[in-house]
Short mmCIF file of C-alpha atoms in Angstrom, two decimals:
data_model
loop_
_atom_site.label_atom_id
_atom_site.label_comp_id
_atom_site.label_asym_id
_atom_site.label_seq_id
_atom_site.Cartn_x
_atom_site.Cartn_y
_atom_site.Cartn_z
CA MET A 29 -39.10 173.08 140.49
CA ASN A 30 -35.56 174.23 140.92
CA LYS A 31 -36.58 177.53 139.76
CA ALA A 32 -34.35 180.48 141.43
CA THR A 33 -35.45 184.74 142.46
CA PRO A 34 -34.11 187.43 140.53
CA ALA A 35 -30.33 188.66 140.96
CA SER A 36 -31.42 191.15 143.95
CA GLU A 37 -33.22 188.17 145.77
CA TRP A 38 -29.11 186.44 145.38
CA MET A 39 -28.00 189.22 146.63
CA LYS A 40 -29.93 190.04 149.76
CA PRO A 41 -28.13 188.90 152.90
CA MET A 42 -29.92 186.01 154.20
CA PRO A 43 -31.75 184.98 157.28
CA LYS A 44 -30.90 182.44 159.10
CA ALA A 45 -31.78 179.03 157.47
CA VAL A 46 -34.72 177.95 158.80
CA THR A 47 -35.66 174.18 158.62
CA ILE A 48 -39.51 172.96 157.40
CA ASP A 49 -40.09 169.21 158.88
CA HIS A 50 -42.69 168.14 155.69
CA THR A 51 -42.92 164.26 157.46
CA GLN A 52 -45.90 164.59 159.12
CA ALA A 53 -48.08 165.46 155.50
CA ALA A 54 -50.71 163.35 154.93
CA GLU A 55 -50.42 161.21 152.13
CA PRO A 56 -47.28 160.96 149.28
CA VAL A 57 -47.46 162.85 145.69
CA GLN A 58 -47.33 160.73 143.02
CA HIS A 59 -44.06 162.21 140.98
CA PRO A 60 -42.69 162.73 137.74
CA GLN A 61 -45.20 164.95 136.56
CA ALA A 62 -42.08 166.47 134.87
CA LEU A 63 -41.71 163.89 132.56
CA LEU A 64 -45.71 163.02 132.30
CA GLU A 65 -46.18 167.27 131.10
CA LEU A 66 -43.05 166.73 128.39
CA ALA A 67 -44.04 166.17 124.79
CA HIS A 68 -42.48 163.48 122.64
CA GLY A 69 -39.03 164.64 121.81
CA GLU A 70 -35.48 164.51 122.67
CA ALA A 71 -36.02 166.83 126.03
CA ARG A 72 -38.44 163.52 127.46
CA GLN A 73 -36.21 161.16 125.93
CA SER A 74 -33.10 161.87 127.28
CA LEU A 75 -34.73 162.59 130.59
CA LEU A 76 -35.44 158.44 130.21
CA THR A 77 -32.00 157.73 129.92
CA VAL A 78 -31.02 160.11 132.71
CA HIS A 79 -33.56 158.27 135.14
CA GLY A 80 -31.64 154.75 134.12
CA ILE A 81 -28.84 155.66 135.26
CA LEU A 82 -30.01 157.23 137.89
CA GLU A 83 -31.57 153.53 139.45
CA ALA A 84 -28.25 151.17 137.63
CA ARG A 85 -26.01 153.88 139.30
CA LEU A 86 -27.52 155.23 142.42
CA PRO A 87 -26.67 152.64 145.57
CA GLU A 88 -28.94 150.03 146.56
CA GLY A 89 -31.09 150.78 150.15
CA GLU A 90 -32.72 154.20 151.80
CA LEU A 91 -30.76 157.74 149.96
CA SER A 92 -29.82 161.06 150.88
CA ILE A 93 -30.44 162.52 147.65
CA TYR A 94 -29.85 167.22 147.79
CA GLU A 95 -32.05 168.84 145.64
CA ALA A 96 -30.89 172.42 145.27
CA GLY A 97 -34.57 174.97 144.33
CA GLY A 98 -36.67 172.82 144.55
CA GLY A 99 -40.44 173.11 143.74
CA SER A 100 -43.99 171.47 142.36
CA THR A 101 -42.36 169.20 140.46
CA SER A 102 -39.48 166.67 141.09
CA PHE A 103 -37.47 165.19 138.02
CA LEU A 104 -36.62 162.16 140.01
CA PRO A 105 -37.57 158.47 138.61
CA LEU A 106 -39.75 157.06 140.56
CA LYS A 107 -37.89 153.82 141.84
CA VAL A 108 -35.97 156.55 142.98
CA LEU A 109 -37.62 159.48 145.08
CA HIS A 110 -39.39 156.05 147.04
CA ARG A 111 -36.93 155.15 148.47
CA ALA A 112 -35.15 158.20 149.19
CA HIS A 113 -34.98 161.05 151.57
CA VAL A 114 -34.87 164.59 149.66
CA THR A 115 -33.38 167.62 151.30
CA VAL A 116 -34.66 171.12 149.47
CA VAL A 117 -33.21 174.71 149.30
CA ASP A 118 -34.07 177.33 147.70
CA ILE A 119 -34.28 181.22 148.67
CA ASP A 120 -37.89 181.39 146.76
CA GLU A 121 -40.40 181.00 150.18
CA ASP A 122 -42.69 180.19 147.02
CA GLN A 123 -41.17 177.51 146.14
CA ILE A 124 -40.43 175.70 149.73
CA ARG A 125 -44.08 176.03 150.04
CA ASN A 126 -45.46 174.74 146.76
CA ASN A 127 -42.47 171.20 147.25
CA ASP A 128 -45.10 168.52 148.51
CA TYR A 129 -42.66 165.66 148.24
CA ALA A 130 -39.60 166.41 150.19
CA GLN A 131 -38.90 165.24 153.76
CA LYS A 132 -36.54 168.38 154.26
CA ALA A 133 -36.92 171.96 153.85
CA ILE A 134 -34.55 174.78 153.54
CA LEU A 135 -35.48 178.18 153.13
CA GLY A 136 -31.66 179.74 151.80
CA ASP A 137 -29.30 180.37 149.26
CA ILE A 138 -27.78 176.69 147.40
CA GLN A 139 -23.93 179.93 146.92
CA THR A 140 -23.64 179.27 150.59
CA HIS A 141 -25.63 176.97 152.14
CA ARG A 142 -23.57 174.25 153.50
CA PHE A 143 -23.66 170.63 154.54
CA ARG A 144 -21.44 167.60 156.22
CA PRO A 145 -18.75 166.38 154.10
CA ASN A 146 -20.54 162.78 152.54
CA SER A 147 -24.01 164.34 153.22
CA PHE A 148 -25.90 163.03 149.75
CA ASP A 149 -25.84 160.07 147.50
CA LEU A 150 -27.02 162.66 144.63
CA VAL A 151 -27.95 166.50 144.18
CA ILE A 152 -30.02 167.49 141.87
CA CYS A 153 -30.09 171.11 140.29
CA TYR A 154 -32.58 171.28 137.39
CA ASN A 155 -33.52 174.55 135.34
CA VAL A 156 -31.15 176.02 138.28
CA ILE A 157 -27.62 177.51 138.26
CA GLU A 158 -29.04 179.65 134.98
CA HIS A 159 -30.01 182.22 137.71
CA VAL A 160 -27.28 182.30 139.65
CA PRO A 161 -24.98 184.79 139.71
CA ASP A 162 -22.33 182.38 141.08
CA VAL A 163 -22.28 179.27 139.96
CA GLU A 164 -18.70 178.43 140.55
CA ALA A 165 -19.36 178.73 144.59
CA ALA A 166 -22.79 177.23 144.59
CA LEU A 167 -20.86 173.94 142.68
CA LEU A 168 -18.17 173.20 145.14
CA ARG A 169 -21.02 173.27 147.87
CA PHE A 170 -22.39 170.63 146.15
CA TYR A 171 -18.90 169.08 145.67
CA GLU A 172 -18.69 168.76 149.25
CA SER A 173 -22.07 167.17 150.55
CA LEU A 174 -21.48 164.56 148.29
CA LYS A 175 -20.21 160.84 149.09
CA PRO A 176 -17.23 159.68 147.63
CA ASN A 177 -18.96 158.14 144.01
CA GLY A 178 -22.24 160.54 144.78
CA MET A 179 -23.37 162.39 141.68
CA ILE A 180 -24.81 165.94 140.61
CA LEU A 181 -27.47 166.13 138.06
CA ILE A 182 -27.92 168.87 135.75
CA GLY A 183 -30.54 169.96 133.75
CA ALA A 184 -30.18 173.52 131.86
CA PRO A 185 -30.35 175.67 128.49
CA ASN A 186 -27.62 176.00 126.36
CA PRO A 187 -26.24 179.74 125.80
CA ARG A 188 -25.11 179.16 122.99
CA SER A 189 -28.64 178.24 121.32
CA LEU A 190 -31.34 179.88 120.21
CA SER A 191 -33.95 179.95 122.79
CA GLY A 192 -30.74 180.66 125.33
CA VAL A 193 -29.16 183.86 122.77
CA VAL A 194 -33.23 185.36 122.85
CA THR A 195 -33.95 184.93 126.93
CA LYS A 196 -30.13 186.24 127.89
CA TYR A 197 -30.63 189.63 124.77
CA SER A 198 -34.28 189.85 125.27
CA PRO A 199 -36.66 191.77 128.26
CA HIS A 200 -37.68 189.76 130.93
CA TRP A 201 -41.43 190.73 130.03
CA PHE A 202 -41.09 188.20 126.95
CA HIS A 203 -40.15 186.11 128.59
CA VAL A 204 -43.77 186.38 130.40
CA TRP A 205 -45.31 187.19 127.29
CA PHE A 206 -44.48 183.76 125.77
CA TYR A 207 -45.19 182.10 128.43
CA ARG A 208 -48.67 183.23 128.50
CA HIS A 209 -48.65 183.80 125.21
CA VAL A 210 -47.11 180.75 123.26
CA ARG A 211 -46.81 177.82 126.06
CA GLY A 212 -50.90 179.12 127.60
CA ASP A 213 -49.15 179.80 130.73
CA LYS A 214 -51.89 181.92 132.09
CA LYS A 215 -49.83 182.17 135.51
CA ALA A 216 -46.48 182.53 134.40
CA GLY A 217 -44.32 185.02 136.11
CA LEU A 218 -46.57 185.47 139.17
CA PRO A 219 -45.20 184.50 142.30
CA GLY A 220 -43.33 181.49 142.49
CA HIS A 221 -44.72 180.74 138.80
CA ALA A 222 -41.49 180.17 135.83
CA PRO A 223 -40.26 182.28 133.69
CA PHE A 224 -37.51 184.12 136.53
CA PRO A 225 -34.75 186.43 135.33
CA THR A 226 -32.38 184.21 133.46
CA LEU A 227 -27.71 185.86 134.37
CA PHE A 228 -26.33 182.99 132.18
CA HIS A 229 -22.69 182.55 134.81
CA PRO A 230 -20.32 181.39 132.51
CA LEU A 231 -19.79 178.22 134.22
CA VAL A 232 -23.20 178.02 132.93
CA THR A 233 -21.61 177.57 129.10
CA LEU A 234 -21.32 173.60 129.40
CA THR A 235 -17.53 173.70 127.70
CA ASN A 236 -17.02 175.63 131.10
CA LEU A 237 -18.82 173.49 133.74
CA GLU A 238 -16.55 170.45 131.90
CA ALA A 239 -13.61 172.36 131.75
CA PHE A 240 -14.66 173.21 135.88
CA ALA A 241 -15.59 169.21 136.39
CA GLU A 242 -12.44 168.20 135.13
CA GLN A 243 -10.38 170.23 137.64
CA HIS A 244 -11.97 169.50 140.41
CA GLY A 245 -12.19 165.42 140.29
CA LEU A 246 -15.68 165.28 138.87
CA GLN A 247 -16.30 162.56 136.35
CA MET A 248 -18.51 163.31 133.62
CA ILE A 249 -20.61 160.37 132.93
CA TYR A 250 -23.62 161.27 130.82
CA ARG A 251 -23.79 164.54 128.47
CA LYS A 252 -26.65 165.74 125.60
CA GLN A 253 -27.80 168.80 124.20
CA TYR A 254 -30.94 167.87 122.87
CA GLU A 255 -33.65 169.91 121.23
CA SER A 256 -35.69 172.42 123.75
CA PRO A 257 -38.90 171.01 124.87
CA ARG A 258 -39.98 174.17 123.59
CA TYR A 259 -40.46 173.37 119.47
CA PRO A 260 -42.85 170.44 120.53
CA GLU A 261 -45.28 172.17 122.68
CA MET A 262 -45.13 175.11 120.03
CA ARG A 263 -45.22 172.06 117.22
CA LEU A 264 -48.70 170.91 119.06
CA ARG A 265 -50.81 174.67 120.03
CA MET A 266 -49.27 177.05 117.56
CA PRO A 267 -48.41 175.29 114.29
CA ALA A 268 -47.91 178.27 111.80
CA PHE A 269 -45.29 179.91 114.36
CA ALA A 270 -43.12 176.78 115.22
CA ALA A 271 -43.11 176.41 111.07
CA LEU A 272 -41.26 180.06 111.07
CA VAL A 273 -39.56 179.21 113.83
CA ASP A 274 -37.97 176.43 112.33
CA ALA A 275 -36.85 177.80 109.31
CA VAL A 276 -34.66 179.89 110.66
CA ALA A 277 -32.64 177.98 113.03
CA ARG A 278 -31.74 176.21 109.85
CA ALA A 279 -31.25 178.57 108.45
CA MET A 280 -28.42 179.83 111.11
CA ASN A 281 -27.69 176.28 111.65
CA PHE A 282 -26.47 176.12 107.66
CA LEU A 283 -25.13 179.41 108.18
CA LEU A 284 -22.78 178.13 111.27
CA PRO A 285 -19.80 176.08 111.14
CA GLY A 286 -19.94 171.99 111.78
CA ARG A 287 -23.20 169.99 113.34
CA THR A 288 -24.42 172.77 115.60
CA ASP A 289 -28.17 173.21 115.28
CA VAL A 290 -29.30 175.92 117.15
CA ARG A 291 -32.78 173.73 118.01
CA HIS A 292 -29.88 172.88 120.80
CA GLY A 293 -31.30 174.66 124.04
CA ASP A 294 -31.54 172.41 126.75
CA TYR A 295 -28.76 169.49 128.81
CA HIS A 296 -28.77 167.42 131.02
CA VAL A 297 -24.92 166.40 133.25
CA ILE A 298 -24.31 163.56 135.30
CA LEU A 299 -20.74 164.60 137.06
CA ARG A 300 -19.54 161.65 139.49
CA LYS A 301 -17.10 162.60 142.11
CA ARG A 302 -14.10 159.75 141.89
#
């Protein structure tokens, strides 16, 4: 879910948003596969914590949710998803086609697409902002669309981690190779399938995102950096290679100041509109 396309695609002039009505789907698909497919580890535990916060703090009754970028997998808890009207906006036609849980899907650009103010209880942007050229524009659109006390859930990679640095400075063909031969994803790099080119706008860095939130009246109610799920995946699939990567990470942690753990390759953030 929630994947983006190369920067060249983002920069192209967008046609008028196309709305696709999924209301008449034959039967709902059960989710979230995202949680079921995560190896046991810090990523899975943090997502469970996110689910608990959403279930406890979202209002009762029918919910209005905006998913900024969305493919075939929902990261929302079932208790939330089953009482929500989900609107997804994505620039990639394949991702729109793959989405089977949103009631409305819009082919459009999350940086520029605008909804009426006070439209949504929750905006979710998961594994998307690292691919977006103008993250500030996207975040401002999210903020505008939120109801008072509405929340934004962001899941993103940490650019200052070991995996973030490798992703930023290695060529895209290497990312595809890693997904295919280390993760075992034979469809990696095909249309509509990860990995997607990563840009890492400055606001993807957690400290910058926190400053933006404070400046725009958003309260951070959850913030968690955690070990990338790639590590437990590698330990299961390729233990010798994983041991080598872990050894490199431990050496880097020893040399870096403070309690830095370069394996903390991802984070979850929940922001609340004051």
